[in-house]
Amino acid sequence: MPDTLLIIEDEALLGSELARFFRKRNWDVTLARDLKEAEQYLCQQSIDPLVVLSDMNLPDGNALDFLEAIKPKIGSSEWVFATGYGSVADSVRAVRLGAYDFIEKPCDPERLNLLIEGAGRSARAQRRLQQQTEAENSRYSLDALIGNSLVTNNLRQMIKQMANVPFSSLIISGETGTGKGLIARILHYTGSRAQAPLIEINCAALPRELLESELFGYEAGAFTGAKKRHRGLFEQAHTGTLFLDEIGEMDLDLQTKLLKAVEDLRIRRLGSETEIAIDVQIIAATNLDLLQKVEQGQFRSDLYHRLNVMSLRVPSLKERKQDLEQLVPLFIADSNRKSAKNVRHISQQAWEMIKNYNWPGNIRELSNVLERCVLLAHDEQLPEQWLQLNNPPPNTNHFNPNNGIFLPLDGSLSLQDIEKYVIQEVLNRTDENVTAAARMLGTTRETLRYRVQKYNLRCKP
Ligand SMILES: Nc1ncnc2c1ncn2[C@@H]1O[C@H](COP(=O)(O)OP(=O)(O)OP(=O)(O)O)[C@@H](O)[C@H]1O
Ligand SMILES: [Mg+2]
């Protein structure tokens, strides 16, 4: 598709000559005879010229005033001005307004052509850069958190609110693979610190000494092997965000140092006497129950309360299975792209297997399972034999089930699963007799029948 060139020229003959000249050189030319007409093309008809070639003085005004007024309303274009009597003052102003170049009338067509070609290249490069930056920002926009369930909509709303307040610290908790890392990035990139760095560290990945020197930095000679001065992560995150992943794994002694840094907003590099002021926002993530760790004496209570100024619990995937409808096609499309496959159909049976599974590894597990299926697909059908999803049976090992039911409270069953499981068990024991089952469950036959239907269970009519 040819690129668009807008020519603003009031001399009719020159205008149509220029238009013909550039059409021959594969430009899609629009000709405006004055600024009003140019504005109509740009604003009402939304033409998006790569280059604008404009006369300087037009019957209804000066083209520089026009450029200044219209620039914020239009996409990025390069502007070239042709003028019979170019003045220095005009050219200085044109440069300040970001014009590409000037050319004096009458202009040599080949020179003008080179100029317009150059302006086109420059505008194209600018647009590419703009697209890249937009892509980076939108990668971690709120929309990156996929899912339309009520739970996820609420979560998105909370993230939006939190990103808009200047919090000093926040704890994100949730099971593994629920999206804590993704949410930390969204909070940073949609918040007021988005232009400053986001520095991430996994507290479980490093031994205590190394984690300390990474966080606080060191001076040359602070310990064996410290050859050069090293700026720590706190300093690197200055004015931005420090993301402490798996904070629950941090050594108690190091927690003390962290607390001091967070409270004083000052740190000292290892081996240094001088304190450095730091301005960082802390996001900590954990898949452990921190409060329980506090009770067990494995996490400092004061640090917990200092970091827990705000907290966000990310629900597990089994609490928001409705999101599967958006997540599954998304991950299949991603995997298609990566492996040059074209999986487009998901059978009813595959959907049921996906929906009935409890996803202990959450969204990460879902993405991995779908990637495996796409890789092993032969055609457009998602191969359900490669889903390999089996919920572990409830653990009933150490229980005599004669007059009760054992229910694992390890998160493997949702409330609904528990209800369904209890009803199923009682029906098994009453030989599917609803009256007897209702008595055992202390409910009415009607209520039980309704639930039997809801969970698609079997009972005697
Ligand atoms: N709602 C979501 N929409 C789209 N992608 C998601 C969503 N939640 C998580 N993901 C993706 O799933 C993967 C796992 O998420 P992430 O690494 O953020 O989980 P986590 O909670 O930090 O896990 P861990 O506790 O193991 O570190 C990532 O690739 C992430 O981009
Ligand atoms: Mg993570």
XYZ file of C-alpha atoms and ligand atoms in Angstrom:
493
model
C 0.000 0.000 0.000
C 1.469 3.376 -0.941
C 2.219 5.828 1.855
C 0.158 8.981 2.098
C 1.579 12.403 1.281
C -0.458 15.482 2.100
C 0.405 18.524 -0.008
C -0.847 21.927 1.208
C -0.429 24.411 -1.657
C -2.661 27.301 -2.715
C -1.184 27.845 -6.191
C -3.449 25.517 -8.177
C -1.001 24.806 -11.011
C 1.971 24.088 -8.730
C -0.241 21.968 -6.486
C -1.464 19.682 -9.249
C 2.031 19.427 -10.749
C 3.457 18.332 -7.395
C 0.600 15.877 -6.913
C 1.230 14.296 -10.347
C 4.983 14.174 -9.713
C 4.616 12.296 -6.392
C 1.803 10.009 -7.577
C 4.230 8.767 -10.249
C 6.633 7.977 -7.434
C 4.077 5.754 -5.769
C 2.742 8.153 -3.148
C -0.934 8.290 -2.317
C -1.284 12.062 -2.634
C -3.967 14.249 -1.070
C -3.995 17.882 -2.137
C -5.355 20.641 0.106
C -5.663 24.207 -1.164
C -5.665 25.918 2.206
C -5.306 25.143 5.908
C -9.018 24.711 6.464
C -9.159 22.004 3.835
C -6.021 20.393 5.278
C -7.627 20.336 8.720
C -10.706 18.668 7.294
C -8.597 15.937 5.705
C -6.563 15.396 8.864
C -9.275 15.606 11.494
C -12.576 14.739 9.863
C -11.515 12.313 7.154
C -8.709 11.003 9.368
C -6.129 10.636 6.636
C -2.858 9.702 8.291
C -0.086 11.124 6.094
C 3.438 9.827 6.569
C 4.739 13.138 5.206
C 3.201 16.610 4.869
C 4.645 18.990 2.276
C 3.309 22.442 2.992
C 3.620 25.928 1.609
C 4.535 28.321 4.404
C 2.029 31.132 3.826
C -1.483 30.189 2.856
C -4.510 32.372 2.217
C -6.031 31.458 5.580
C -2.911 31.537 7.760
C 0.612 30.528 8.520
C 1.500 26.821 8.215
C 3.669 26.846 11.354
C 0.785 28.093 13.493
C -1.285 25.369 11.888
C 1.341 22.681 12.668
C 1.558 23.816 16.288
C -2.212 23.667 16.753
C -2.835 20.391 14.975
C 0.162 18.346 16.137
C -1.383 17.010 19.356
C -4.469 15.865 17.436
C -2.782 13.761 14.736
C -0.447 10.753 14.432
C 3.274 11.191 13.875
C 4.167 12.603 10.452
C 7.213 14.443 9.133
C 6.587 17.972 7.880
C 8.545 19.629 5.065
C 7.985 23.334 4.371
C 8.367 25.000 1.003
C 8.608 28.752 1.053
C 9.288 31.598 -1.328
C 10.800 33.842 1.315
C 12.038 31.680 4.191
C 13.152 33.718 7.145
C 15.555 32.644 9.873
C 12.929 33.210 12.549
C 10.557 30.826 10.761
C 13.173 28.127 10.379
C 14.107 28.268 14.071
C 10.476 27.937 15.017
C 9.933 25.128 12.525
C 12.818 23.155 14.045
C 11.434 23.737 17.518
C 8.096 22.373 16.343
C 9.840 19.273 15.049
C 9.612 19.989 11.282
C 11.783 17.703 9.170
C 13.212 20.315 6.769
C 12.779 23.438 4.679
C 13.086 23.921 0.958
C 13.086 27.198 -0.981
C 10.747 27.759 -3.882
C 11.126 27.233 -6.743
C 12.526 23.832 -5.855
C 14.386 21.354 -7.967
C 12.078 18.301 -8.273
C 14.817 15.726 -7.722
C 16.047 17.524 -4.605
C 12.497 17.781 -3.339
C 12.011 14.077 -4.037
C 15.119 13.155 -2.016
C 13.872 15.315 0.822
C 10.419 13.729 0.856
C 11.922 10.217 0.662
C 14.158 11.052 3.646
C 11.191 12.442 5.585
C 9.233 9.252 4.806
C 12.046 7.047 6.145
C 12.280 9.125 9.299
C 8.519 9.019 9.911
C 8.464 5.263 9.370
C 11.256 4.779 11.921
C 9.418 6.991 14.409
C 6.232 5.004 13.996
C 8.066 1.714 14.500
C 9.593 3.017 17.726
C 6.245 4.268 18.917
C 4.654 0.878 18.266
C 7.430 -0.873 20.200
C 7.030 1.380 23.251
C 3.273 0.968 23.169
C 3.689 -2.795 22.970
C 5.983 -2.796 26.037
C 3.533 -0.733 28.037
C 0.503 -2.708 26.943
C 2.296 -5.986 27.703
C 1.832 -5.219 31.359
C -1.373 -3.228 31.216
C -4.392 -4.335 33.234
C -5.596 -6.182 30.148
C -2.651 -8.564 30.463
C -4.534 -10.182 33.331
C -6.904 -12.412 31.405
C -10.216 -13.714 32.715
C -13.816 -12.550 32.916
C -14.971 -14.319 36.057
C -16.363 -12.167 38.820
C -13.342 -13.004 40.971
C -10.883 -11.876 38.307
C -12.880 -8.747 37.502
C -12.718 -7.846 41.197
C -9.015 -8.576 41.274
C -8.439 -6.309 38.262
C -10.430 -3.569 39.969
C -8.330 -3.862 43.122
C -5.066 -3.799 41.159
C -6.268 -0.689 39.353
C -7.045 1.063 42.620
C -3.777 0.032 44.231
C -1.669 1.112 41.252
C -3.148 4.573 41.621
C -2.079 5.143 45.208
C 1.547 5.684 46.264
C 1.811 2.634 48.539
C 5.171 1.959 50.192
C 4.770 -1.799 50.409
C 2.394 -4.524 49.459
C 2.225 -8.288 49.892
C 0.803 -10.436 47.116
C -0.101 -13.918 48.278
C -1.454 -16.862 46.366
C -0.693 -20.407 45.318
C 2.092 -21.135 42.884
C 1.363 -20.160 39.284
C -1.619 -17.919 40.048
C -0.039 -14.837 38.461
C 1.664 -13.065 41.383
C 4.653 -12.135 39.238
C 2.407 -10.865 36.465
C 0.400 -8.756 38.938
C 3.571 -7.252 40.438
C 4.591 -6.118 36.933
C 1.147 -4.721 36.180
C 1.196 -2.776 39.464
C 4.555 -1.275 38.554
C 3.926 -0.545 34.880
C 0.496 0.977 35.400
C 1.513 2.937 38.500
C 3.195 6.297 38.981
C 6.654 4.672 39.031
C 6.288 3.119 35.575
C 9.113 5.183 34.067
C 11.538 4.133 36.831
C 13.051 0.640 37.106
C 11.311 -2.499 38.355
C 13.966 -4.696 39.959
C 13.078 -8.307 40.708
C 14.770 -10.826 42.961
C 13.735 -14.293 44.025
C 14.594 -14.631 47.709
C 14.474 -18.427 47.529
C 16.984 -18.635 44.701
C 20.056 -17.346 46.525
C 21.906 -18.395 49.678
C 21.635 -15.893 52.539
C 25.041 -14.167 52.074
C 24.602 -13.724 48.365
C 21.063 -12.409 48.782
C 22.311 -9.850 51.306
C 25.110 -8.587 49.060
C 22.743 -8.492 46.090
C 20.156 -6.466 47.994
C 22.432 -4.011 49.754
C 25.503 -3.948 47.495
C 29.097 -3.838 48.686
C 32.327 -1.887 48.609
C 35.497 -3.273 47.075
C 37.196 -5.552 49.627
C 34.061 -5.965 51.800
C 34.572 -9.725 51.638
C 36.757 -12.180 49.768
C 35.889 -11.945 46.126
C 34.435 -8.399 46.343
C 36.838 -6.936 43.786
C 34.821 -3.914 42.702
C 32.172 -1.732 44.287
C 28.718 -3.093 43.541
C 25.446 -1.190 43.648
C 22.792 -3.301 45.304
C 19.242 -3.899 44.129
C 17.834 -1.312 46.541
C 19.979 1.333 44.875
C 19.186 0.061 41.391
C 15.477 0.286 42.160
C 15.785 3.875 43.413
C 12.594 5.848 42.524
C 11.112 2.608 41.207
C 9.923 -0.732 42.585
C 11.753 -3.609 44.256
C 9.924 -6.901 43.771
C 10.895 -9.444 46.439
C 9.550 -12.753 45.188
C 9.125 -15.662 47.630
C 9.762 -13.406 50.611
C 8.629 -16.196 52.967
C 11.915 -17.985 52.265
C 14.087 -15.135 53.512
C 16.413 -15.888 56.383
C 15.256 -14.414 59.739
C 18.470 -12.535 60.272
C 18.255 -10.925 56.846
C 14.618 -10.039 57.530
C 15.906 -7.820 60.347
C 18.137 -5.923 57.947
C 15.339 -5.641 55.437
C 12.987 -4.222 58.049
C 15.524 -1.574 59.020
C 16.030 -0.564 55.387
C 12.291 -0.343 54.764
C 11.662 1.674 57.926
C 14.586 4.086 57.627
C 14.530 4.321 53.823
C 18.307 4.185 54.036
C 20.728 1.382 53.315
C 24.414 0.781 53.802
C 26.495 -1.203 51.335
C 28.427 -4.087 52.928
C 31.808 -2.757 54.033
C 30.705 0.890 53.894
C 30.287 3.479 56.636
C 27.994 5.726 54.659
C 24.241 5.426 54.511
C 22.457 6.021 51.229
C 18.906 7.350 51.061
C 16.611 5.199 48.942
C 13.144 5.780 47.599
C 11.671 2.414 46.654
C 8.255 0.883 46.692
C 8.311 -2.747 47.784
C 6.156 -5.495 46.383
C 6.646 -8.825 48.125
C 5.127 -12.073 46.928
C 4.649 -15.382 48.658
C 2.902 -18.686 48.130
C 3.208 -19.501 51.832
C 0.863 -18.540 54.621
C 2.985 -15.734 56.088
C 0.782 -15.305 59.124
C 1.272 -18.963 59.949
C 5.022 -18.495 59.501
C 4.820 -15.569 61.924
C 3.055 -17.779 64.470
C 5.682 -20.462 64.028
C 8.423 -17.887 64.607
C 9.798 -18.244 61.073
C 8.819 -14.811 59.865
C 9.301 -11.584 61.787
C 5.972 -10.236 62.893
C 7.121 -6.591 62.704
C 8.361 -7.055 59.135
C 5.103 -8.762 58.234
C 3.071 -5.824 59.527
C 5.394 -3.276 57.928
C 5.119 -4.905 54.494
C 1.452 -5.742 54.832
C 0.362 -2.089 54.536
C -1.654 -3.405 51.654
C -2.231 -6.967 50.643
C -3.640 -8.756 47.688
C -4.675 -12.403 47.654
C -4.642 -13.963 44.220
C -7.315 -16.655 44.004
C -6.374 -20.070 42.702
C -7.588 -21.162 39.273
C -10.137 -23.575 40.745
C -11.836 -20.587 42.384
C -12.275 -18.930 38.987
C -12.783 -21.729 36.502
C -14.889 -19.450 34.348
C -11.600 -17.787 33.316
C -10.718 -21.008 31.487
C -12.953 -19.845 28.649
C -10.599 -16.939 27.965
C -7.333 -18.519 29.126
C -7.513 -21.764 27.149
C -7.909 -20.173 23.661
C -5.234 -17.620 24.567
C -2.630 -20.205 25.571
C -3.473 -22.385 22.560
C -2.976 -19.391 20.261
C 0.352 -18.608 21.974
C 1.544 -22.177 21.581
C 0.348 -22.268 17.948
C 2.494 -19.239 17.261
C 5.543 -20.702 18.973
C 5.348 -24.111 17.338
C 3.849 -23.226 13.941
C 0.785 -25.416 14.636
C -2.823 -24.582 13.953
C -4.928 -26.077 16.738
C -8.389 -24.536 16.540
C -10.886 -27.056 17.836
C -11.446 -28.208 21.386
C -13.818 -31.134 21.759
C -16.609 -31.117 24.336
C -14.843 -33.943 26.100
C -11.580 -31.997 26.294
C -13.439 -28.994 27.704
C -14.982 -31.160 30.385
C -11.647 -32.648 31.354
C -10.176 -29.147 31.579
C -13.072 -27.814 33.629
C -13.252 -30.765 36.007
C -9.589 -30.696 36.845
C -8.531 -28.723 39.930
C -5.298 -27.229 38.557
C -3.035 -27.347 41.621
C -0.293 -25.656 39.558
C -2.812 -23.002 38.493
C -2.318 -20.881 35.396
C 1.283 -21.922 34.873
C 0.213 -25.591 34.822
C -2.624 -24.779 32.414
C -0.260 -23.020 30.052
C 2.245 -25.918 30.187
C -0.393 -28.597 29.631
C -1.817 -26.749 26.624
C 1.651 -26.190 25.199
C 2.302 -29.938 25.395
C -1.007 -30.698 23.663
C -0.377 -28.201 20.875
C 3.146 -29.545 20.323
C 1.790 -33.086 19.991
C -1.214 -32.164 17.832
C -1.429 -33.663 14.334
C -4.230 -31.489 13.033
C -6.558 -28.685 14.103
C -7.977 -30.718 17.002
C -6.610 -30.367 20.540
C -5.466 -33.944 21.322
C -7.301 -34.749 24.543
C -5.224 -37.874 25.196
C -2.310 -35.553 25.955
C -4.210 -33.527 28.537
C -3.523 -36.234 31.127
C -5.499 -34.538 33.864
C -6.469 -36.572 36.920
C -7.540 -35.124 40.211
C -5.950 -37.153 43.003
C -8.598 -39.111 44.892
C -9.398 -37.670 48.314
C -6.980 -39.103 50.816
C -8.991 -41.491 52.992
C -6.054 -43.612 54.219
C -6.233 -43.219 57.956
C -9.934 -43.190 58.506
C -12.622 -45.730 59.283
C -15.393 -44.480 57.033
C -18.292 -46.252 58.745
C -19.952 -43.287 60.345
C -18.264 -40.265 58.789
C -16.394 -38.903 55.821
C -12.814 -37.806 55.597
C -12.300 -34.556 53.759
C -8.829 -33.362 52.864
C -8.500 -29.687 53.723
C -5.354 -29.177 51.683
C -7.048 -27.083 49.032
C -7.486 -29.956 46.598
C -11.274 -29.715 46.889
C -13.384 -26.603 46.430
C -16.499 -26.082 48.562
C -18.629 -27.326 45.686
C -16.402 -30.373 45.247
C -16.823 -31.102 48.946
C -20.608 -30.863 48.722
C -20.719 -33.082 45.659
C -18.341 -35.556 47.239
C -20.344 -35.768 50.492
C -23.632 -36.341 48.637
C -22.058 -38.955 46.403
C -20.598 -40.791 49.407
C -23.913 -40.801 51.273
C -25.784 -42.008 48.184
C -23.259 -44.815 47.797
C -23.813 -45.851 51.383
C -27.606 -45.696 51.157
C -27.689 -47.620 47.919
C -28.841 -44.432 46.153
C -31.916 -44.108 48.323
C -32.763 -40.388 48.505
C -34.962 -40.589 51.600
C -32.293 -42.385 53.611
C -29.586 -40.088 52.236
C -31.596 -36.956 53.094
C -32.021 -38.243 56.639
C -28.289 -38.830 57.008
C -27.587 -35.341 55.735
C -30.258 -33.673 57.872
C -32.014 -32.188 54.880
C -35.214 -32.654 52.876
C -35.652 -34.988 49.935
C -36.447 -31.978 47.683
C -33.249 -30.189 48.584
C -31.223 -33.312 48.042
C -32.923 -34.088 44.712
C -32.113 -30.571 43.519
C -28.444 -31.076 44.379
C -28.338 -34.552 42.871
C -29.539 -32.997 39.618
C -27.187 -30.040 39.897
C -24.160 -32.301 40.255
C -25.430 -34.795 37.764
C -25.377 -37.662 40.288
C -27.399 -40.867 40.228
C -30.147 -41.860 42.634
C -33.202 -44.110 42.688
C -36.345 -42.409 41.374
N -4.724 -13.982 34.585
C -3.711 -14.302 33.767
N -3.806 -14.033 32.453
C -2.818 -14.376 31.617
N -1.686 -14.962 31.967
C -1.530 -15.253 33.268
C -2.518 -14.917 34.224
N -2.075 -15.312 35.430
C -0.882 -15.869 35.233
N -0.535 -15.838 33.931
C 0.691 -16.382 33.341
O 0.933 -17.639 33.987
C 2.314 -17.804 34.265
C 2.517 -17.965 35.757
O 2.257 -16.734 36.416
P 3.259 -16.098 37.476
O 4.674 -16.483 37.184
O 2.964 -14.666 37.587
O 2.771 -16.893 38.769
P 3.278 -16.779 40.259
O 2.072 -16.647 41.088
O 4.322 -15.724 40.354
O 3.908 -18.219 40.509
P 5.085 -18.675 41.557
O 4.489 -18.608 42.927
O 5.370 -20.089 41.155
O 6.217 -17.748 41.365
C 3.006 -16.577 33.704
O 3.459 -16.891 32.415
C 1.916 -15.539 33.662
O 2.162 -14.570 32.658
Mg 6.363 -15.883 40.619
